[in-house]
Amino acid sequence: MTEPRWRVPLADVVVDDELVDAALETLRSGWWSMGPRVEEFEREFASFCGAEHAVAVANGSAALHLALLAVGCGEGDEVIVPSLNFVAAANSIAHTGADPVFCDIAGPEELNLDPDDVEAAVGPKTRAIVVLHYGGFPCDMDAVGEIADLHGLTIVEDAAHAPGATWRGRMCGTVGRIGCFSFFSNKNLPVGEGGMVVTGDEELAKSLRLLRSHGMTTLTWDRHRGHASSYDVVVQGFNYRLDELRATVGLVQLRDLPEENAGRARIAARYREALDGVHGLTMPFGRIGQERTSSHHLAVVLLPEGTDRDAVRAALGEGGIQTSVHYPPIHTFSAYSSAAGRPLPRTDAVAGRLLTLPLYGRMTGKQVESVVEALLGAI
Ligand SMILES: Cc1ncc(COP(=O)(O)O)c(C=O)c1O
């Protein structure tokens, strides 16, 4: 066991007997690499999302990389992506050979991409738009869809924050052409490392399956069962496979996801009630309409302008409360400084004020109150 450094960690996982028993059963089965449990996880995840196809992969970054390759992104292309995002999206674009083009957010209330700025960023080389549903709040998929239709662009959803969130009744990840999920430990569906790509397009699904496993036409699991004895390699692929143990954890977590999301929603509502508009703090996404529901991946507050965020974080940390920042905008990183050509004033304006508070389904009322009290005290 690791030492519990935080009284209130940023994220937490539930380890119950069901999870441990399921993991032991998989270990005892003697088949650990990709096989029947991965297939079952894919079927159940597809069914949860209402997607035709789900392809399990090693992590969310691999999901994005494969999705971008499958939709044809490569050298000479540009892909539009919000700078206020995890760097994996930009890295995945770059690894296809394409160039990321950063777009701005709508504003401090709506930390998702600004459709007008996406439109402004479209050029002759644009091939795709990677949208993020920031913190689990779906971005305006109607507006992005119109831009994509007008210019013949593909929408890739980075739904890492958004399993279970919906846009006009459809699950995030299934609204665009292809959707990518992460099952990193701090996500709503934590596995440790893992990811999933969902799509309604059979050709894309085929291509994803090939690219996931070296471009080979059969799997070790097929050969083990005697369903195949050899293979061809038809594209130059990767080893981005998920293994059986993590698929087992994923299956248990998927069953718990609705309860996890409901718990997060309750805690997010309490944060909003206690913090929004108090002492100059604001909580973004205060006015979300009927068209979307959130999976509440992150509890983000905007500190009053001029606040020393490091000092606030240090004060909370001293009280055993872990915080984070989602995200330092990608265009501010050294590796992307040369791609930082477009002005992103709204991203720049909120970047220094963002603070992420602890949020997970089983957070206790006492923990929430201690975070609220510590934050109000610190500012
Ligand atoms: C928005 C977003 N996209 C992509 C990723 C990459 O996922 P992973 O860490 O599983 O590679 C993450 C995870 O941290 C994320 O938060």
mmCIF file of N, CA, C and O and ligand atoms in Angstrom, residues 58-62 64 85-89 132 158-161 181-184 186-187 192-195 297 326-327, ligand 1:
data_model
loop_
_atom_site.group_PDB
_atom_site.id
_atom_site.type_symbol
_atom_site.label_atom_id
_atom_site.label_comp_id
_atom_site.label_asym_id
_atom_site.label_seq_id
_atom_site.Cartn_x
_atom_site.Cartn_y
_atom_site.Cartn_z
ATOM 1 N N ALA A 58 -4.514 0.407 -25.228
ATOM 2 C CA ALA A 58 -3.646 0.459 -24.051
ATOM 3 C C ALA A 58 -3.867 1.692 -23.171
ATOM 4 O O ALA A 58 -3.656 1.638 -21.961
ATOM 5 N N ASN A 59 -4.274 2.798 -23.761
ATOM 6 C CA ASN A 59 -4.515 4.028 -22.994
ATOM 7 C C ASN A 59 -5.247 5.045 -23.887
ATOM 8 O O ASN A 59 -5.454 4.785 -25.080
ATOM 9 N N GLY A 60 -5.605 6.166 -23.284
ATOM 10 C CA GLY A 60 -6.372 7.169 -24.039
ATOM 11 C C GLY A 60 -5.553 7.837 -25.131
ATOM 12 O O GLY A 60 -6.099 8.248 -26.164
ATOM 13 N N SER A 61 -4.257 7.950 -24.913
ATOM 14 C CA SER A 61 -3.401 8.570 -25.938
ATOM 15 C C SER A 61 -3.319 7.673 -27.167
ATOM 16 O O SER A 61 -3.347 8.156 -28.309
ATOM 17 N N ALA A 62 -3.213 6.366 -26.923
ATOM 18 C CA ALA A 62 -3.211 5.407 -28.038
ATOM 19 C C ALA A 62 -4.552 5.473 -28.774
ATOM 20 O O ALA A 62 -4.602 5.366 -30.009
ATOM 21 N N LEU A 64 -6.470 8.099 -29.146
ATOM 22 C CA LEU A 64 -6.447 9.295 -30.008
ATOM 23 C C LEU A 64 -5.544 9.080 -31.220
ATOM 24 O O LEU A 64 -5.915 9.444 -32.347
ATOM 25 N N ASN A 85 -6.438 21.796 -23.001
ATOM 26 C CA ASN A 85 -6.663 20.350 -23.131
ATOM 27 C C ASN A 85 -5.427 19.664 -22.601
ATOM 28 O O ASN A 85 -4.379 20.292 -22.442
ATOM 29 N N PHE A 86 -5.535 18.359 -22.361
ATOM 30 C CA PHE A 86 -4.348 17.602 -22.008
ATOM 31 C C PHE A 86 -3.474 17.471 -23.256
ATOM 32 O O PHE A 86 -3.990 17.352 -24.377
ATOM 33 N N VAL A 87 -2.162 17.430 -23.046
ATOM 34 C CA VAL A 87 -1.221 17.467 -24.171
ATOM 35 C C VAL A 87 -1.321 16.231 -25.073
ATOM 36 O O VAL A 87 -0.882 16.253 -26.234
ATOM 37 N N ALA A 88 -1.944 15.163 -24.561
ATOM 38 C CA ALA A 88 -2.038 13.923 -25.357
ATOM 39 C C ALA A 88 -2.674 14.182 -26.724
ATOM 40 O O ALA A 88 -2.269 13.579 -27.726
ATOM 41 N N ALA A 89 -3.665 15.082 -26.766
ATOM 42 C CA ALA A 89 -4.357 15.336 -28.037
ATOM 43 C C ALA A 89 -3.377 15.903 -29.057
ATOM 44 O O ALA A 89 -3.302 15.438 -30.201
ATOM 45 N N LEU A 132 -12.796 18.462 -27.284
ATOM 46 C CA LEU A 132 -12.709 17.972 -25.909
ATOM 47 C C LEU A 132 -14.011 18.328 -25.211
ATOM 48 O O LEU A 132 -14.523 19.433 -25.399
ATOM 49 N N ASP A 158 -12.462 13.748 -28.177
ATOM 50 C CA ASP A 158 -11.649 13.356 -27.029
ATOM 51 C C ASP A 158 -12.622 13.333 -25.857
ATOM 52 O O ASP A 158 -12.912 14.358 -25.240
ATOM 53 N N ALA A 159 -13.150 12.130 -25.604
ATOM 54 C CA ALA A 159 -14.179 11.967 -24.564
ATOM 55 C C ALA A 159 -13.578 11.382 -23.285
ATOM 56 O O ALA A 159 -14.274 10.742 -22.496
ATOM 57 N N ALA A 160 -12.274 11.656 -23.087
ATOM 58 C CA ALA A 160 -11.574 11.110 -21.913
ATOM 59 C C ALA A 160 -12.263 11.498 -20.604
ATOM 60 O O ALA A 160 -12.238 10.754 -19.634
ATOM 61 N N HIS A 161 -12.884 12.698 -20.588
ATOM 62 C CA HIS A 161 -13.542 13.167 -19.361
ATOM 63 C C HIS A 161 -15.021 12.789 -19.333
ATOM 64 O O HIS A 161 -15.693 13.097 -18.354
ATOM 65 N N PHE A 181 -11.703 7.378 -25.397
ATOM 66 C CA PHE A 181 -11.831 7.415 -23.942
ATOM 67 C C PHE A 181 -10.517 7.014 -23.291
ATOM 68 O O PHE A 181 -9.743 6.250 -23.872
ATOM 69 N N SER A 182 -10.313 7.504 -22.072
ATOM 70 C CA SER A 182 -9.148 7.101 -21.268
ATOM 71 C C SER A 182 -9.642 6.464 -19.981
ATOM 72 O O SER A 182 -10.615 6.947 -19.377
ATOM 73 N N PHE A 183 -8.954 5.428 -19.553
ATOM 74 C CA PHE A 183 -9.290 4.797 -18.267
ATOM 75 C C PHE A 183 -8.137 4.935 -17.288
ATOM 76 O O PHE A 183 -7.888 4.068 -16.457
ATOM 77 N N PHE A 184 -7.402 6.038 -17.414
ATOM 78 C CA PHE A 184 -6.330 6.348 -16.476
ATOM 79 C C PHE A 184 -6.924 6.384 -15.056
ATOM 80 O O PHE A 184 -8.108 6.622 -14.872
ATOM 81 N N ASN A 186 -7.263 8.335 -12.616
ATOM 82 C CA ASN A 186 -8.073 9.417 -12.044
ATOM 83 C C ASN A 186 -9.360 9.671 -12.825
ATOM 84 O O ASN A 186 -10.080 10.616 -12.539
ATOM 85 N N LYS A 187 -9.669 8.804 -13.789
ATOM 86 C CA LYS A 187 -10.848 9.046 -14.619
ATOM 87 C C LYS A 187 -12.122 8.494 -13.952
ATOM 88 O O LYS A 187 -12.052 7.768 -12.977
ATOM 89 N N GLY A 192 -6.341 2.105 -14.378
ATOM 90 C CA GLY A 192 -4.895 2.206 -14.231
ATOM 91 C C GLY A 192 -4.390 2.821 -15.527
ATOM 92 O O GLY A 192 -4.166 4.023 -15.606
ATOM 93 N N GLU A 193 -4.248 1.988 -16.526
ATOM 94 C CA GLU A 193 -3.985 2.455 -17.893
ATOM 95 C C GLU A 193 -4.949 1.708 -18.802
ATOM 96 O O GLU A 193 -5.115 0.488 -18.677
ATOM 97 N N GLY A 194 -5.552 2.413 -19.726
ATOM 98 C CA GLY A 194 -6.478 1.757 -20.648
ATOM 99 C C GLY A 194 -7.213 2.800 -21.449
ATOM 100 O O GLY A 194 -7.237 3.982 -21.080
ATOM 101 N N GLY A 195 -7.795 2.391 -22.552
ATOM 102 C CA GLY A 195 -8.555 3.324 -23.374
ATOM 103 C C GLY A 195 -9.502 2.583 -24.291
ATOM 104 O O GLY A 195 -9.481 1.345 -24.365
ATOM 105 N N HIS A 297 -16.418 15.107 -14.513
ATOM 106 C CA HIS A 297 -15.081 14.551 -14.293
ATOM 107 C C HIS A 297 -14.238 15.449 -13.403
ATOM 108 O O HIS A 297 -13.470 14.962 -12.576
ATOM 109 N N HIS A 326 -6.145 22.012 -14.556
ATOM 110 C CA HIS A 326 -6.515 21.431 -15.854
ATOM 111 C C HIS A 326 -6.909 22.556 -16.802
ATOM 112 O O HIS A 326 -8.018 23.015 -16.779
ATOM 113 N N TYR A 327 -6.009 22.977 -17.585
ATOM 114 C CA TYR A 327 -4.669 22.494 -17.833
ATOM 115 C C TYR A 327 -3.782 23.697 -18.047
ATOM 116 O O TYR A 327 -4.288 24.741 -18.467
HETATM 117 C C1 LIG B 1 -8.578 15.016 -22.096
HETATM 118 C C2 LIG B 1 -7.621 13.881 -22.128
HETATM 119 N N1 LIG B 1 -7.261 13.380 -23.317
HETATM 120 C C3 LIG B 1 -6.424 12.329 -23.410
HETATM 121 C C4 LIG B 1 -5.890 11.749 -22.289
HETATM 122 C C5 LIG B 1 -4.889 10.650 -22.453
HETATM 123 O O1 LIG B 1 -5.275 9.486 -21.823
HETATM 124 P P1 LIG B 1 -4.179 8.474 -21.219
HETATM 125 O O2 LIG B 1 -3.571 9.102 -20.024
HETATM 126 O O3 LIG B 1 -5.013 7.271 -20.880
HETATM 127 O O4 LIG B 1 -3.196 8.191 -22.285
HETATM 128 C C6 LIG B 1 -6.260 12.219 -21.031
HETATM 129 C C7 LIG B 1 -5.782 11.567 -19.816
HETATM 130 O O5 LIG B 1 -5.139 11.938 -18.965
HETATM 131 C C8 LIG B 1 -7.133 13.330 -20.956
HETATM 132 O O6 LIG B 1 -7.499 13.848 -19.779
#
